[in-house]
PDB file of C-alpha atoms in Angstrom:
ATOM      1  CA  UNK N   1      17.335   3.118  -3.006  1.00  0.00           C
ATOM      2  CA  UNK N   2      16.365   5.588  -0.280  1.00  0.00           C
ATOM      3  CA  UNK N   3      12.770   6.619  -0.911  1.00  0.00           C
ATOM      4  CA  UNK N   4      12.589   8.848   2.156  1.00  0.00           C
ATOM      5  CA  UNK N   5      15.450  11.221   2.869  1.00  0.00           C
ATOM      6  CA  UNK N   6      16.364  13.374   5.815  1.00  0.00           C
ATOM      7  CA  UNK N   7      19.326  15.378   4.651  1.00  0.00           C
ATOM      8  CA  UNK N   8      20.191  16.965   7.982  1.00  0.00           C
ATOM      9  CA  UNK N   9      21.746  14.397  10.323  1.00  0.00           C
ATOM     10  CA  UNK N  10      21.682  16.838  13.234  1.00  0.00           C
ATOM     11  CA  UNK N  11      20.134  20.085  14.382  1.00  0.00           C
ATOM     12  CA  UNK N  12      20.777  22.273  17.437  1.00  0.00           C
ATOM     13  CA  UNK N  13      18.238  24.799  18.630  1.00  0.00           C
ATOM     14  CA  UNK N  14      18.005  27.105  21.623  1.00  0.00           C
ATOM     15  CA  UNK N  15      15.263  26.346  24.141  1.00  0.00           C
ATOM     16  CA  UNK N  16      12.103  28.300  23.359  1.00  0.00           C
ATOM     17  CA  UNK N  17      12.933  28.722  19.667  1.00  0.00           C
ATOM     18  CA  UNK N  18      11.422  26.861  16.742  1.00  0.00           C
ATOM     19  CA  UNK N  19      12.854  23.539  15.524  1.00  0.00           C
ATOM     20  CA  UNK N  20      12.235  22.692  11.869  1.00  0.00           C
ATOM     21  CA  UNK N  21      13.001  19.181  10.679  1.00  0.00           C
ATOM     22  CA  UNK N  22      12.770  18.401   6.982  1.00  0.00           C
ATOM     23  CA  UNK N  23      12.044  15.283   4.974  1.00  0.00           C
ATOM     24  CA  UNK N  24      11.878  14.576   1.239  1.00  0.00           C
ATOM     25  CA  UNK N  25      10.439  11.565  -0.534  1.00  0.00           C
ATOM     26  CA  UNK N  26      10.548  10.230  -4.067  1.00  0.00           C
ATOM     27  CA  UNK N  27       7.527   7.938  -4.396  1.00  0.00           C
ATOM     28  CA  UNK N  28       4.387   9.774  -5.552  1.00  0.00           C
ATOM     29  CA  UNK N  29       2.285   6.806  -4.347  1.00  0.00           C
ATOM     30  CA  UNK N  30       2.988   7.636  -0.701  1.00  0.00           C
ATOM     31  CA  UNK N  31      -0.243   8.715   0.998  1.00  0.00           C
ATOM     32  CA  UNK N  32       0.532   8.354   4.709  1.00  0.00           C
ATOM     33  CA  UNK N  33       3.270  10.276   6.467  1.00  0.00           C
ATOM     34  CA  UNK N  34       4.433  10.055  10.040  1.00  0.00           C
ATOM     35  CA  UNK N  35       7.007  11.448  12.383  1.00  0.00           C
ATOM     36  CA  UNK N  36       8.526   9.265  15.077  1.00  0.00           C
ATOM     37  CA  UNK N  37      10.738  10.248  17.968  1.00  0.00           C
ATOM     38  CA  UNK N  38      13.424   7.963  19.369  1.00  0.00           C
ATOM     39  CA  UNK N  39      15.383   8.116  22.591  1.00  0.00           C
ATOM     40  CA  UNK N  40      18.521   5.984  23.068  1.00  0.00           C
ATOM     41  CA  UNK N  41      17.870   2.340  24.004  1.00  0.00           C
ATOM     42  CA  UNK N  42      14.150   2.683  23.261  1.00  0.00           C
ATOM     43  CA  UNK N  43      12.015   1.894  20.258  1.00  0.00           C
ATOM     44  CA  UNK N  44      10.607   4.752  18.150  1.00  0.00           C
ATOM     45  CA  UNK N  45       7.420   6.349  19.459  1.00  0.00           C
ATOM     46  CA  UNK N  46       4.744   7.892  17.264  1.00  0.00           C
ATOM     47  CA  UNK N  47       4.606  11.687  17.293  1.00  0.00           C
ATOM     48  CA  UNK N  48       2.283  13.023  14.594  1.00  0.00           C
ATOM     49  CA  UNK N  49       0.844  11.987  11.243  1.00  0.00           C
ATOM     50  CA  UNK N  50      -0.599  13.519   8.107  1.00  0.00           C
ATOM     51  CA  UNK N  51      -2.402  12.015   5.138  1.00  0.00           C
ATOM     52  CA  UNK N  52      -2.091  13.186   1.568  1.00  0.00           C
ATOM     53  CA  UNK N  53      -5.488  14.895   1.596  1.00  0.00           C
ATOM     54  CA  UNK N  54      -4.194  17.489   4.056  1.00  0.00           C
ATOM     55  CA  UNK N  55      -1.346  19.967   3.943  1.00  0.00           C
ATOM     56  CA  UNK N  56      -1.103  20.636   7.671  1.00  0.00           C
ATOM     57  CA  UNK N  57      -1.743  18.831  10.920  1.00  0.00           C
ATOM     58  CA  UNK N  58      -1.218  20.303  14.355  1.00  0.00           C
ATOM     59  CA  UNK N  59      -0.950  18.681  17.780  1.00  0.00           C
ATOM     60  CA  UNK N  60       0.065  20.982  20.580  1.00  0.00           C
ATOM     61  CA  UNK N  61       3.613  22.193  20.016  1.00  0.00           C
ATOM     62  CA  UNK N  62       4.044  19.942  16.966  1.00  0.00           C
ATOM     63  CA  UNK N  63       2.902  20.786  13.441  1.00  0.00           C
ATOM     64  CA  UNK N  64       3.546  18.770  10.309  1.00  0.00           C
ATOM     65  CA  UNK N  65       3.362  20.375   6.876  1.00  0.00           C
ATOM     66  CA  UNK N  66       3.032  18.429   3.646  1.00  0.00           C
ATOM     67  CA  UNK N  67       3.840  19.786   0.171  1.00  0.00           C
ATOM     68  CA  UNK N  68       2.862  17.016  -2.227  1.00  0.00           C
ATOM     69  CA  UNK N  69       3.982  18.804  -5.362  1.00  0.00           C
ATOM     70  CA  UNK N  70       7.472  19.188  -3.904  1.00  0.00           C
ATOM     71  CA  UNK N  71       7.354  15.759  -2.216  1.00  0.00           C
ATOM     72  CA  UNK N  72       8.429  17.429   0.991  1.00  0.00           C
ATOM     73  CA  UNK N  73       7.260  17.404   4.569  1.00  0.00           C
ATOM     74  CA  UNK N  74       8.463  19.199   7.616  1.00  0.00           C
ATOM     75  CA  UNK N  75       7.966  19.026  11.363  1.00  0.00           C
ATOM     76  CA  UNK N  76       7.842  22.230  13.359  1.00  0.00           C
ATOM     77  CA  UNK N  77       8.283  22.178  17.121  1.00  0.00           C
ATOM     78  CA  UNK N  78       7.524  25.414  18.890  1.00  0.00           C
ATOM     79  CA  UNK N  79       8.575  26.264  21.493  1.00  0.00           C
ATOM     80  CA  UNK N  80      11.388  23.717  21.644  1.00  0.00           C
ATOM     81  CA  UNK N  81      12.128  22.184  25.027  1.00  0.00           C
ATOM     82  CA  UNK N  82      15.182  20.267  26.295  1.00  0.00           C
ATOM     83  CA  UNK N  83      13.044  17.109  26.573  1.00  0.00           C
ATOM     84  CA  UNK N  84      12.529  17.242  22.818  1.00  0.00           C
ATOM     85  CA  UNK N  85      16.179  16.272  22.329  1.00  0.00           C
ATOM     86  CA  UNK N  86      16.002  12.952  20.479  1.00  0.00           C
ATOM     87  CA  UNK N  87      16.348  11.441  17.020  1.00  0.00           C
ATOM     88  CA  UNK N  88      13.374  12.195  14.759  1.00  0.00           C
ATOM     89  CA  UNK N  89      12.449   9.914  11.880  1.00  0.00           C
ATOM     90  CA  UNK N  90       9.989  10.665   9.146  1.00  0.00           C
ATOM     91  CA  UNK N  91       8.226   7.717   7.528  1.00  0.00           C
ATOM     92  CA  UNK N  92       5.944   7.291   4.525  1.00  0.00           C
ATOM     93  CA  UNK N  93       3.741   4.570   3.127  1.00  0.00           C
ATOM     94  CA  UNK N  94       1.460   3.977   0.146  1.00  0.00           C
ATOM     95  CA  UNK N  95      -0.850   1.720   2.133  1.00  0.00           C
ATOM     96  CA  UNK N  96      -0.456   2.494   5.829  1.00  0.00           C
ATOM     97  CA  UNK N  97       1.157  -0.873   6.497  1.00  0.00           C
ATOM     98  CA  UNK N  98       4.728  -1.017   5.239  1.00  0.00           C
ATOM     99  CA  UNK N  99       6.488   2.239   6.102  1.00  0.00           C
ATOM    100  CA  UNK N 100       9.698   3.603   4.606  1.00  0.00           C
ATOM    101  CA  UNK N 101      11.778   5.519   7.121  1.00  0.00           C
ATOM    102  CA  UNK N 102      14.317   8.276   6.641  1.00  0.00           C
ATOM    103  CA  UNK N 103      17.753   8.120   8.236  1.00  0.00           C
ATOM    104  CA  UNK N 104      16.805  10.409  11.101  1.00  0.00           C
ATOM    105  CA  UNK N 105      17.730  13.854  12.392  1.00  0.00           C
ATOM    106  CA  UNK N 106      19.257  14.180  15.838  1.00  0.00           C
ATOM    107  CA  UNK N 107      17.754  17.220  17.542  1.00  0.00           C
ATOM    108  CA  UNK N 108      19.518  18.864  20.466  1.00  0.00           C
ATOM    109  CA  UNK N 109      17.653  21.581  22.334  1.00  0.00           C
ATOM    110  CA  UNK N 110      20.067  23.707  24.301  1.00  0.00           C
ATOM    111  CA  UNK N 111      18.792  25.039  27.654  1.00  0.00           C
TER     112      UNK N 111
ATOM    113  CA  UNK Y   1      -0.830  -2.952  29.057  1.00  0.00           C
ATOM    114  CA  UNK Y   2       2.872  -3.759  29.292  1.00  0.00           C
ATOM    115  CA  UNK Y   3       3.730  -2.625  25.777  1.00  0.00           C
ATOM    116  CA  UNK Y   4       5.583  -4.624  23.149  1.00  0.00           C
ATOM    117  CA  UNK Y   5       8.159  -6.941  24.670  1.00  0.00           C
ATOM    118  CA  UNK Y   6      11.211  -8.193  22.796  1.00  0.00           C
ATOM    119  CA  UNK Y   7      13.660 -10.828  23.968  1.00  0.00           C
ATOM    120  CA  UNK Y   8      16.543 -11.007  24.246  1.00  0.00           C
ATOM    121  CA  UNK Y   9      17.610  -7.361  24.404  1.00  0.00           C
ATOM    122  CA  UNK Y  10      21.088  -8.235  23.203  1.00  0.00           C
ATOM    123  CA  UNK Y  11      22.492 -11.215  21.348  1.00  0.00           C
ATOM    124  CA  UNK Y  12      26.102 -11.863  20.369  1.00  0.00           C
ATOM    125  CA  UNK Y  13      26.641 -14.806  18.079  1.00  0.00           C
ATOM    126  CA  UNK Y  14      29.367 -16.276  15.964  1.00  0.00           C
ATOM    127  CA  UNK Y  15      29.088 -16.116  12.208  1.00  0.00           C
ATOM    128  CA  UNK Y  16      27.307 -19.163  10.847  1.00  0.00           C
ATOM    129  CA  UNK Y  17      25.170 -19.770  13.936  1.00  0.00           C
ATOM    130  CA  UNK Y  18      21.380 -19.581  13.978  1.00  0.00           C
ATOM    131  CA  UNK Y  19      19.568 -17.099  16.194  1.00  0.00           C
ATOM    132  CA  UNK Y  20      15.924 -16.636  17.140  1.00  0.00           C
ATOM    133  CA  UNK Y  21      14.252 -13.543  18.553  1.00  0.00           C
ATOM    134  CA  UNK Y  22      10.872 -13.305  20.184  1.00  0.00           C
ATOM    135  CA  UNK Y  23       8.288 -10.529  20.160  1.00  0.00           C
ATOM    136  CA  UNK Y  24       5.224 -10.346  22.402  1.00  0.00           C
ATOM    137  CA  UNK Y  25       2.827  -7.691  21.075  1.00  0.00           C
ATOM    138  CA  UNK Y  26       0.179  -5.756  22.986  1.00  0.00           C
ATOM    139  CA  UNK Y  27      -2.530  -8.301  23.614  1.00  0.00           C
ATOM    140  CA  UNK Y  28      -5.381  -6.640  21.703  1.00  0.00           C
ATOM    141  CA  UNK Y  29      -3.205  -5.808  18.679  1.00  0.00           C
ATOM    142  CA  UNK Y  30      -3.687  -8.253  15.846  1.00  0.00           C
ATOM    143  CA  UNK Y  31      -1.059  -6.768  13.540  1.00  0.00           C
ATOM    144  CA  UNK Y  32       2.620  -7.400  14.122  1.00  0.00           C
ATOM    145  CA  UNK Y  33       5.582  -5.969  12.201  1.00  0.00           C
ATOM    146  CA  UNK Y  34       9.306  -6.667  12.073  1.00  0.00           C
ATOM    147  CA  UNK Y  35      11.787  -3.951  11.113  1.00  0.00           C
ATOM    148  CA  UNK Y  36      15.581  -3.916  11.060  1.00  0.00           C
ATOM    149  CA  UNK Y  37      17.695  -0.875  11.836  1.00  0.00           C
ATOM    150  CA  UNK Y  38      21.403  -0.655  11.061  1.00  0.00           C
ATOM    151  CA  UNK Y  39      23.751   2.034  12.319  1.00  0.00           C
ATOM    152  CA  UNK Y  40      22.996   5.443  10.861  1.00  0.00           C
ATOM    153  CA  UNK Y  41      19.878   4.263   9.074  1.00  0.00           C
ATOM    154  CA  UNK Y  42      16.182   4.359   9.769  1.00  0.00           C
ATOM    155  CA  UNK Y  43      14.141   1.224  10.396  1.00  0.00           C
ATOM    156  CA  UNK Y  44      13.657  -0.978   7.319  1.00  0.00           C
ATOM    157  CA  UNK Y  45      10.502  -3.042   6.918  1.00  0.00           C
ATOM    158  CA  UNK Y  46      10.975  -6.813   6.939  1.00  0.00           C
ATOM    159  CA  UNK Y  47       7.533  -8.375   7.250  1.00  0.00           C
ATOM    160  CA  UNK Y  48       4.098  -8.070   8.826  1.00  0.00           C
ATOM    161  CA  UNK Y  49       1.388 -10.367  10.136  1.00  0.00           C
ATOM    162  CA  UNK Y  50      -2.306  -9.954  10.598  1.00  0.00           C
ATOM    163  CA  UNK Y  51      -3.197 -12.544  13.195  1.00  0.00           C
ATOM    164  CA  UNK Y  52      -1.232 -15.650  12.132  1.00  0.00           C
ATOM    165  CA  UNK Y  53      -1.136 -14.773   8.424  1.00  0.00           C
ATOM    166  CA  UNK Y  54       2.081 -13.307   7.038  1.00  0.00           C
ATOM    167  CA  UNK Y  55       0.738 -10.705   4.587  1.00  0.00           C
ATOM    168  CA  UNK Y  56       3.824  -8.886   3.326  1.00  0.00           C
ATOM    169  CA  UNK Y  57       7.518  -9.712   3.095  1.00  0.00           C
ATOM    170  CA  UNK Y  58      10.287  -7.380   2.050  1.00  0.00           C
ATOM    171  CA  UNK Y  59      12.891  -8.449  -0.465  1.00  0.00           C
ATOM    172  CA  UNK Y  60      15.299  -7.763   2.417  1.00  0.00           C
ATOM    173  CA  UNK Y  61      13.991 -10.945   4.011  1.00  0.00           C
ATOM    174  CA  UNK Y  62      16.351 -13.414   2.373  1.00  0.00           C
ATOM    175  CA  UNK Y  63      16.007 -17.187   2.469  1.00  0.00           C
ATOM    176  CA  UNK Y  64      18.009 -17.225   5.692  1.00  0.00           C
ATOM    177  CA  UNK Y  65      15.306 -15.239   7.488  1.00  0.00           C
ATOM    178  CA  UNK Y  66      11.998 -16.684   8.583  1.00  0.00           C
ATOM    179  CA  UNK Y  67       9.260 -15.221  10.732  1.00  0.00           C
ATOM    180  CA  UNK Y  68       6.324 -16.987  12.306  1.00  0.00           C
ATOM    181  CA  UNK Y  69       3.306 -16.091  14.372  1.00  0.00           C
ATOM    182  CA  UNK Y  70       1.744 -19.503  14.917  1.00  0.00           C
ATOM    183  CA  UNK Y  71      -1.205 -18.632  17.130  1.00  0.00           C
ATOM    184  CA  UNK Y  72      -1.607 -15.012  16.206  1.00  0.00           C
ATOM    185  CA  UNK Y  73      -0.035 -13.868  19.465  1.00  0.00           C
ATOM    186  CA  UNK Y  74       3.763 -13.796  19.886  1.00  0.00           C
ATOM    187  CA  UNK Y  75       6.099 -13.926  16.909  1.00  0.00           C
ATOM    188  CA  UNK Y  76       9.592 -15.275  16.314  1.00  0.00           C
ATOM    189  CA  UNK Y  77      12.191 -14.134  13.823  1.00  0.00           C
ATOM    190  CA  UNK Y  78      14.898 -16.667  12.999  1.00  0.00           C
ATOM    191  CA  UNK Y  79      18.111 -15.972  11.134  1.00  0.00           C
ATOM    192  CA  UNK Y  80      19.989 -19.007   9.904  1.00  0.00           C
ATOM    193  CA  UNK Y  81      23.723 -19.093   9.132  1.00  0.00           C
ATOM    194  CA  UNK Y  82      24.226 -15.552  10.427  1.00  0.00           C
ATOM    195  CA  UNK Y  83      26.564 -13.198   8.586  1.00  0.00           C
ATOM    196  CA  UNK Y  84      28.311 -10.083   9.846  1.00  0.00           C
ATOM    197  CA  UNK Y  85      25.958  -7.987   7.714  1.00  0.00           C
ATOM    198  CA  UNK Y  86      23.060  -9.229   9.837  1.00  0.00           C
ATOM    199  CA  UNK Y  87      24.346  -7.180  12.782  1.00  0.00           C
ATOM    200  CA  UNK Y  88      21.576  -4.705  13.493  1.00  0.00           C
ATOM    201  CA  UNK Y  89      18.758  -3.752  15.831  1.00  0.00           C
ATOM    202  CA  UNK Y  90      15.678  -5.846  15.139  1.00  0.00           C
ATOM    203  CA  UNK Y  91      12.497  -3.980  16.041  1.00  0.00           C
ATOM    204  CA  UNK Y  92       9.032  -5.396  16.492  1.00  0.00           C
ATOM    205  CA  UNK Y  93       5.866  -3.302  16.451  1.00  0.00           C
ATOM    206  CA  UNK Y  94       2.193  -4.083  16.843  1.00  0.00           C
ATOM    207  CA  UNK Y  95      -1.026  -2.270  16.036  1.00  0.00           C
ATOM    208  CA  UNK Y  96      -4.791  -2.612  15.833  1.00  0.00           C
ATOM    209  CA  UNK Y  97      -6.255  -3.049  12.351  1.00  0.00           C
ATOM    210  CA  UNK Y  98      -6.937   0.143  10.455  1.00  0.00           C
ATOM    211  CA  UNK Y  99      -4.629   2.339  12.511  1.00  0.00           C
ATOM    212  CA  UNK Y 100      -1.616   2.313  10.200  1.00  0.00           C
ATOM    213  CA  UNK Y 101       1.732   3.554  11.348  1.00  0.00           C
ATOM    214  CA  UNK Y 102       0.262   6.063  13.785  1.00  0.00           C
ATOM    215  CA  UNK Y 103      -1.011   3.098  15.739  1.00  0.00           C
ATOM    216  CA  UNK Y 104       2.314   1.302  15.837  1.00  0.00           C
ATOM    217  CA  UNK Y 105       3.788   0.576  19.241  1.00  0.00           C
ATOM    218  CA  UNK Y 106       7.418  -0.412  18.918  1.00  0.00           C
ATOM    219  CA  UNK Y 107       9.339  -2.602  21.307  1.00  0.00           C
ATOM    220  CA  UNK Y 108      12.812  -1.655  22.507  1.00  0.00           C
ATOM    221  CA  UNK Y 109      14.409  -4.029  20.031  1.00  0.00           C
ATOM    222  CA  UNK Y 110      16.905  -6.877  20.025  1.00  0.00           C
ATOM    223  CA  UNK Y 111      20.449  -5.829  19.184  1.00  0.00           C
ATOM    224  CA  UNK Y 112      22.264  -8.557  17.266  1.00  0.00           C
ATOM    225  CA  UNK Y 113      26.033  -8.592  16.943  1.00  0.00           C
ATOM    226  CA  UNK Y 114      27.582 -11.210  14.681  1.00  0.00           C
ATOM    227  CA  UNK Y 115      31.288 -11.742  15.323  1.00  0.00           C
TER     228      UNK Y 115
END
C-alpha cells in the first residue's frame, strides 16, 4: 500500500529552466513532508522540508509547495543546473519519526 | 564529524545464511533509524532507536530480523535464514532529538545480495 506516490519516474529539463517534481499522498494524518536527493552509491541527503501549517517553503533555488486539500506537494528547482541531476524522493510522516517515501523521480538536467 | 558509517558496503550470501550489518551514527545523534530500499522503490522504514531503546518497529521487520543498539551508540541489524526477497540496500540514518526527517543523516548503505 503505497501511501506516498511519485508518478513520474523520470524528468529531463534544459539547464536554466524550471524543474517541477510532483508527489501525492493518501494519508491525511501526514504533517511533515520532505524532499531528499540521492546520487548513485550514496545515501539520500535532505533537501527541503515543509510542515502542514505552511503551503510554501523556499530555500535558494528550491521551493516546496504543499496543497493539503489535494494531498499534493511539489518541488520547484529554478534555475536547474546539471549538478541537480539525481533521484529525488519525497517523504511524509505523521510524527516526524517514521517517514514514508515515494518511489523517486530521476531528474536529468541537460547542459 | 565523519558522518554515518555502514559496514560492510556489500554483502553476498547464500540463501539460509545469517548476516549482520553494522551502523555507526554521528556521535552526538541519539536517534538511529534503519530503512530498506529495494530496486525501483523508495526507502521503507524498518525500525528506530532513541539511545538504546527500540521505540518503533515496522511490520516489515519479520521474526527473522532483529536490530540492537546495546549502548546507545552503534547498531546492528541481523537477518536470520536469509531469503532472496531480502536482497536490498539497507540504509541507516541518525538524527538529534526533535529534528525529524530534516535532521536525518543517511549512511551510504549496505547492499545485500542473497543468492
